[in-house]
mmCIF file of C-alpha atoms in Angstrom:
data_model
loop_
_atom_site.group_PDB
_atom_site.id
_atom_site.type_symbol
_atom_site.label_atom_id
_atom_site.label_comp_id
_atom_site.label_asym_id
_atom_site.label_seq_id
_atom_site.Cartn_x
_atom_site.Cartn_y
_atom_site.Cartn_z
ATOM 1 C CA MET A 206 -86.612 -52.282 -12.235
ATOM 2 C CA MET A 207 -88.855 -54.228 -14.589
ATOM 3 C CA ALA A 208 -92.583 -53.716 -14.346
ATOM 4 C CA PRO A 209 -94.482 -56.746 -13.096
ATOM 5 C CA PRO A 210 -96.306 -58.718 -15.775
ATOM 6 C CA PRO A 211 -100.015 -57.932 -16.113
ATOM 7 C CA PRO A 212 -102.331 -60.376 -14.357
ATOM 8 C CA ASP A 213 -103.942 -63.029 -16.487
ATOM 9 C CA ALA A 214 -107.409 -62.086 -17.640
ATOM 10 C CA PRO A 215 -110.101 -64.254 -16.050
ATOM 11 C CA ALA A 216 -111.473 -66.913 -18.319
ATOM 12 C CA ILE A 217 -114.917 -66.096 -19.649
ATOM 13 C CA GLU A 218 -117.282 -68.955 -19.070
ATOM 14 C CA PRO A 219 -119.284 -69.706 -22.228
ATOM 15 C CA GLN A 220 -123.030 -69.208 -22.146
ATOM 16 C CA ARG A 221 -124.725 -72.478 -21.332
ATOM 17 C CA LYS A 222 -126.561 -74.161 -24.200
ATOM 18 C CA LEU A 223 -129.629 -75.919 -22.806
ATOM 19 C CA ILE A 224 -132.295 -77.982 -24.547
ATOM 20 C CA LYS A 225 -135.588 -77.931 -22.655
ATOM 21 C CA GLU A 226 -138.379 -80.433 -23.263
ATOM 22 C CA GLY A 227 -141.612 -81.059 -21.398
ATOM 23 C CA ARG A 228 -144.596 -83.403 -21.459
ATOM 24 C CA VAL A 229 -147.930 -83.097 -19.645
ATOM 25 C CA GLU A 230 -151.126 -85.151 -19.697
ATOM 26 C CA TYR A 231 -154.362 -84.372 -17.889
ATOM 27 C CA GLU A 232 -158.146 -84.757 -17.996
ATOM 28 C CA THR A 233 -160.504 -81.935 -18.919
ATOM 29 C CA ALA A 234 -164.258 -81.551 -18.669
ATOM 30 C CA ARG A 235 -164.551 -79.770 -22.047
ATOM 31 C CA ILE A 236 -161.886 -80.719 -24.559
ATOM 32 C CA GLU A 237 -162.778 -78.070 -27.145
ATOM 33 C CA GLU A 238 -162.556 -75.221 -24.620
ATOM 34 C CA THR A 239 -159.197 -76.549 -23.394
ATOM 35 C CA ARG A 240 -157.933 -76.716 -26.963
ATOM 36 C CA GLN A 241 -158.870 -73.080 -27.589
ATOM 37 C CA LYS A 242 -157.131 -71.988 -24.360
ATOM 38 C CA VAL A 243 -153.922 -73.810 -25.328
ATOM 39 C CA PHE A 244 -153.898 -72.303 -28.832
ATOM 40 C CA ALA A 245 -154.382 -68.823 -27.375
ATOM 41 C CA ALA A 246 -151.419 -69.323 -25.004
ATOM 42 C CA VAL A 247 -149.241 -70.603 -27.869
ATOM 43 C CA GLU A 248 -150.011 -67.549 -29.990
ATOM 44 C CA LYS A 249 -149.427 -65.171 -27.062
ATOM 45 C CA HIS A 250 -145.963 -66.576 -26.340
ATOM 46 C CA LYS A 251 -144.890 -66.678 -30.020
ATOM 47 C CA GLY A 252 -144.865 -70.454 -30.366
ATOM 48 C CA TYR A 253 -146.332 -72.718 -33.005
ATOM 49 C CA ILE A 254 -147.980 -76.144 -33.259
ATOM 50 C CA SER A 255 -145.724 -78.632 -35.039
ATOM 51 C CA SER A 256 -148.108 -81.590 -34.611
ATOM 52 C CA ASP A 257 -151.843 -81.852 -33.868
ATOM 53 C CA GLU A 258 -153.409 -85.303 -33.396
ATOM 54 C CA GLU A 259 -156.877 -86.295 -32.187
ATOM 55 C CA TYR A 260 -157.931 -89.741 -30.997
ATOM 56 C CA THR A 261 -161.377 -91.154 -30.269
ATOM 57 C CA ALA A 262 -161.851 -94.431 -28.414
ATOM 58 C CA PRO A 263 -164.680 -95.941 -26.357
ATOM 59 C CA GLY A 264 -164.894 -93.845 -23.212
ATOM 60 C CA ARG A 265 -162.233 -91.285 -24.187
ATOM 61 C CA THR A 266 -161.573 -88.466 -26.649
ATOM 62 C CA SER A 267 -158.051 -87.020 -26.578
ATOM 63 C CA ASN A 268 -155.948 -84.375 -28.307
ATOM 64 C CA THR A 269 -152.117 -84.391 -28.444
ATOM 65 C CA LEU A 270 -150.234 -81.239 -29.439
ATOM 66 C CA ILE A 271 -146.482 -80.846 -29.977
ATOM 67 C CA ILE A 272 -145.574 -77.207 -29.411
ATOM 68 C CA ARG A 273 -142.350 -75.342 -30.280
ATOM 69 C CA VAL A 274 -141.881 -72.180 -28.242
ATOM 70 C CA PRO A 275 -138.936 -69.811 -27.581
ATOM 71 C CA ALA A 276 -136.995 -71.186 -24.624
ATOM 72 C CA ASP A 277 -137.509 -68.020 -22.559
ATOM 73 C CA ASN A 278 -141.307 -68.360 -22.925
ATOM 74 C CA PHE A 279 -141.550 -72.075 -22.088
ATOM 75 C CA ASP A 280 -142.493 -71.713 -18.400
ATOM 76 C CA ASN A 281 -145.048 -68.953 -18.989
ATOM 77 C CA LEU A 282 -146.708 -70.886 -21.796
ATOM 78 C CA LEU A 283 -146.954 -74.056 -19.708
ATOM 79 C CA ARG A 284 -148.394 -72.162 -16.745
ATOM 80 C CA GLU A 285 -151.062 -70.330 -18.760
ATOM 81 C CA ALA A 286 -152.027 -73.320 -20.900
ATOM 82 C CA THR A 287 -152.660 -75.494 -17.813
ATOM 83 C CA THR A 288 -154.374 -72.899 -15.620
ATOM 84 C CA GLY A 289 -157.076 -74.609 -13.559
ATOM 85 C CA VAL A 290 -155.669 -78.135 -13.881
ATOM 86 C CA LYS A 291 -155.802 -79.692 -10.411
ATOM 87 C CA LYS A 292 -154.190 -83.037 -11.208
ATOM 88 C CA PHE A 293 -151.749 -84.171 -13.897
ATOM 89 C CA ASP A 294 -151.674 -87.776 -15.046
ATOM 90 C CA ALA A 295 -148.095 -87.081 -16.170
ATOM 91 C CA ARG A 296 -145.807 -84.056 -15.927
ATOM 92 C CA GLU A 297 -142.148 -84.197 -17.023
ATOM 93 C CA ILE A 298 -139.697 -81.361 -17.609
ATOM 94 C CA ASN A 299 -136.193 -82.273 -18.847
ATOM 95 C CA VAL A 300 -133.221 -79.965 -19.421
ATOM 96 C CA LYS A 301 -130.183 -81.228 -21.344
ATOM 97 C CA ASP A 302 -126.901 -79.313 -21.285
ATOM 98 C CA VAL A 303 -125.253 -79.454 -24.733
ATOM 99 C CA THR A 304 -122.685 -76.720 -24.145
ATOM 100 C CA GLU A 305 -119.674 -79.007 -24.599
ATOM 101 C CA GLU A 306 -121.054 -80.570 -27.775
ATOM 102 C CA PHE A 307 -121.928 -77.117 -29.127
ATOM 103 C CA LEU A 308 -118.390 -75.814 -28.532
ATOM 104 C CA ASP A 309 -116.869 -78.983 -29.982
ATOM 105 C CA VAL A 310 -118.943 -78.734 -33.156
ATOM 106 C CA LYS A 311 -118.018 -75.058 -33.588
ATOM 107 C CA ALA A 312 -114.314 -75.853 -33.135
ATOM 108 C CA ARG A 313 -114.504 -78.671 -35.697
ATOM 109 C CA LEU A 314 -116.247 -76.400 -38.141
ATOM 110 C CA LYS A 315 -113.608 -73.692 -37.714
ATOM 111 C CA THR A 316 -110.767 -76.185 -38.256
ATOM 112 C CA LYS A 317 -112.354 -77.623 -41.400
ATOM 113 C CA LYS A 318 -112.986 -74.177 -42.888
ATOM 114 C CA GLU A 319 -109.374 -73.187 -42.241
ATOM 115 C CA LEU A 320 -108.259 -76.367 -43.993
ATOM 116 C CA GLU A 321 -110.589 -75.570 -46.886
ATOM 117 C CA ALA A 322 -108.993 -72.126 -47.210
ATOM 118 C CA ARG A 323 -105.507 -73.718 -47.427
ATOM 119 C CA PHE A 324 -106.679 -76.150 -50.107
ATOM 120 C CA LEU A 325 -108.104 -73.245 -52.126
ATOM 121 C CA GLN A 326 -104.777 -71.489 -51.876
ATOM 122 C CA LEU A 327 -102.982 -74.625 -53.068
ATOM 123 C CA LEU A 328 -105.428 -74.900 -55.945
ATOM 124 C CA LYS A 329 -104.339 -71.472 -57.166
ATOM 125 C CA GLN A 330 -100.723 -72.623 -57.077
ATOM 126 C CA ALA A 331 -101.269 -75.963 -58.858
ATOM 127 C CA LYS A 332 -98.897 -76.437 -61.754
ATOM 128 C CA ASN A 333 -100.622 -79.180 -63.743
ATOM 129 C CA VAL A 334 -103.914 -80.957 -64.270
ATOM 130 C CA THR A 335 -102.991 -83.845 -61.980
ATOM 131 C CA GLU A 336 -102.449 -81.537 -59.014
ATOM 132 C CA VAL A 337 -105.690 -79.675 -59.779
ATOM 133 C CA LEU A 338 -107.732 -82.888 -59.852
ATOM 134 C CA GLU A 339 -106.189 -84.188 -56.629
ATOM 135 C CA ILE A 340 -106.840 -80.937 -54.756
ATOM 136 C CA GLU A 341 -110.422 -80.712 -56.046
ATOM 137 C CA LYS A 342 -111.029 -84.268 -54.853
ATOM 138 C CA GLN A 343 -109.812 -83.339 -51.375
ATOM 139 C CA LEU A 344 -111.955 -80.200 -51.450
ATOM 140 C CA ALA A 345 -115.087 -82.188 -52.371
ATOM 141 C CA THR A 346 -114.599 -84.547 -49.410
ATOM 142 C CA LEU A 347 -113.886 -81.615 -47.103
ATOM 143 C CA ARG A 348 -116.951 -79.715 -48.322
ATOM 144 C CA TYR A 349 -119.149 -82.738 -47.523
ATOM 145 C CA ASP A 350 -117.728 -82.835 -43.981
ATOM 146 C CA ILE A 351 -118.284 -79.084 -43.532
ATOM 147 C CA GLU A 352 -121.930 -79.331 -44.611
ATOM 148 C CA SER A 353 -122.486 -82.221 -42.199
ATOM 149 C CA VAL A 354 -120.981 -80.289 -39.268
ATOM 150 C CA GLU A 355 -122.946 -77.152 -40.216
ATOM 151 C CA GLY A 356 -126.134 -79.215 -40.237
ATOM 152 C CA ARG A 357 -125.419 -80.522 -36.729
ATOM 153 C CA LEU A 358 -124.677 -76.991 -35.499
ATOM 154 C CA LYS A 359 -127.930 -75.637 -36.947
ATOM 155 C CA TYR A 360 -129.867 -78.495 -35.321
ATOM 156 C CA LEU A 361 -128.355 -77.741 -31.904
ATOM 157 C CA GLU A 362 -129.056 -74.026 -32.302
ATOM 158 C CA SER A 363 -132.681 -74.786 -33.217
ATOM 159 C CA GLN A 364 -133.165 -77.131 -30.255
ATOM 160 C CA VAL A 365 -131.674 -74.585 -27.852
ATOM 161 C CA ALA A 366 -133.660 -71.639 -29.240
ATOM 162 C CA LEU A 367 -137.034 -73.432 -29.367
ATOM 163 C CA SER A 368 -138.155 -75.678 -26.538
ATOM 164 C CA ILE A 369 -140.547 -78.585 -27.131
ATOM 165 C CA LEU A 370 -143.736 -79.098 -25.125
ATOM 166 C CA THR A 371 -145.974 -82.124 -25.726
ATOM 167 C CA MET A 372 -149.483 -81.667 -24.337
ATOM 168 C CA THR A 373 -152.125 -84.394 -24.130
ATOM 169 C CA PHE A 374 -155.558 -83.569 -22.724
ATOM 170 C CA TYR A 375 -158.586 -85.828 -22.840
ATOM 171 C CA GLU A 376 -162.282 -85.935 -22.039
ATOM 172 C CA THR A 377 -163.955 -89.004 -20.573
ATOM 173 C CA THR A 378 -167.189 -90.021 -22.311
ATOM 174 C CA PRO A 379 -169.819 -92.549 -21.138
ATOM 175 C CA VAL A 380 -169.653 -96.049 -22.583
ATOM 176 C CA TYR A 381 -172.918 -97.846 -23.356
ATOM 177 C CA THR A 382 -173.025 -101.638 -23.530
ATOM 178 C CA GLY A 383 -175.586 -103.481 -25.631
ATOM 179 C CA PHE A 384 -177.976 -103.941 -22.691
ATOM 180 C CA SER A 385 -177.603 -100.392 -21.389
ATOM 181 C CA GLY A 386 -178.129 -99.073 -24.896
ATOM 182 C CA GLU A 387 -181.366 -101.050 -25.293
ATOM 183 C CA PHE A 388 -182.512 -99.903 -21.848
ATOM 184 C CA LYS A 389 -181.813 -96.291 -22.756
ATOM 185 C CA ASN A 390 -183.667 -96.633 -26.071
ATOM 186 C CA GLY A 391 -186.589 -98.343 -24.346
ATOM 187 C CA PHE A 392 -186.837 -95.582 -21.760
ATOM 188 C CA GLN A 393 -186.744 -92.939 -24.481
ATOM 189 C CA ASN A 394 -189.418 -94.744 -26.520
ATOM 190 C CA GLY A 395 -191.643 -95.070 -23.437
ATOM 191 C CA TRP A 396 -191.334 -91.376 -22.694
ATOM 192 C CA ASP A 397 -192.126 -90.490 -26.330
ATOM 193 C CA ASN A 398 -195.228 -92.725 -26.258
ATOM 194 C CA LEU A 399 -196.408 -91.094 -23.020
ATOM 195 C CA ILE A 400 -196.100 -87.655 -24.625
ATOM 196 C CA ARG A 401 -198.078 -88.883 -27.642
ATOM 197 C CA PHE A 402 -200.798 -90.237 -25.321
ATOM 198 C CA PHE A 403 -201.234 -86.868 -23.610
ATOM 199 C CA VAL A 404 -201.343 -85.150 -26.987
ATOM 200 C CA LEU A 405 -204.075 -87.572 -28.057
ATOM 201 C CA LEU A 406 -206.074 -86.839 -24.895
ATOM 202 C CA THR A 407 -205.773 -83.131 -25.602
ATOM 203 C CA ASN A 408 -207.237 -83.616 -29.067
ATOM 204 C CA ILE A 409 -210.242 -85.761 -28.015
ATOM 205 C CA TRP A 410 -211.120 -84.209 -24.635
ATOM 206 C CA PRO A 411 -214.570 -82.934 -25.841
ATOM 207 C CA PHE A 412 -215.586 -86.489 -26.726
ATOM 208 C CA LEU A 413 -214.324 -87.797 -23.416
ATOM 209 C CA LEU A 414 -216.283 -85.114 -21.535
ATOM 210 C CA PHE A 415 -219.434 -85.885 -23.523
ATOM 211 C CA GLY A 416 -219.064 -89.609 -22.824
ATOM 212 C CA LEU A 417 -218.561 -88.967 -19.104
ATOM 213 C CA LEU A 418 -221.687 -86.778 -18.914
ATOM 214 C CA LEU A 419 -223.658 -89.397 -20.834
ATOM 215 C CA VAL A 420 -222.624 -92.162 -18.421
ATOM 216 C CA VAL A 421 -223.530 -90.007 -15.382
ATOM 217 C CA GLY A 422 -226.920 -89.106 -16.901
ATOM 218 C CA LEU A 423 -227.796 -92.717 -17.714
ATOM 219 C CA SER A 424 -226.817 -93.786 -14.214
ATOM 220 C CA ARG A 425 -229.155 -91.214 -12.608
ATOM 221 C CA TYR A 426 -231.974 -92.094 -14.980
ATOM 222 C CA ARG A 427 -231.781 -95.800 -14.033
ATOM 223 C CA ARG A 428 -231.797 -95.036 -10.297
ATOM 224 C CA ARG A 429 -234.926 -92.876 -10.658
ATOM 225 C CA LYS A 430 -236.637 -95.533 -12.745
ATOM 226 C CA ILE A 431 -235.959 -98.228 -10.131
ATOM 227 C CA LYS A 432 -237.488 -96.021 -7.379
#
């Protein structure tokens, strides 16, 4: 009797290749303190700042950071960097599955490198200059294609390994119109003048006291004279 054939080995599912991106926007009471907290979280979770932009407009000062962080640390970084935020103006987390494209690019790269190896073998067997030139021409075109596919593969690997988080936080500042600005300046000037007046009184109080005593004395003297 013939032994039964061995069962087929189960197909191994490839590891999923995921690109994770996020964007958050929120208001903060102290923009500089928030900035320091975000930078500390980025350093802790082994990320880096790829873009740092600050904007100042009437009524608003904002800071936008683009952060690259290892995919496994994305959630922890986002949680620590936004600790204490009660309301987000915007919060988006997107995950893109590029497994099929990744496998396709790797397969194309393998095929092209195998073809390159065959061309190199043919080059060794070329019998005249014409054959050598023709094979080298084909190799040059093939090498260009290989470099292009390798570039795409490296880009996908980079996007999968490092997630992208865009953070925008802003601080609201008061806006003064022309009238309100004049009113504020007038109030400040009035207060400064009042302080100067009290300082002046402090410097001349002996003269004021002497004048008051003189007026009281003259008043009593006139009343006695009339009697």
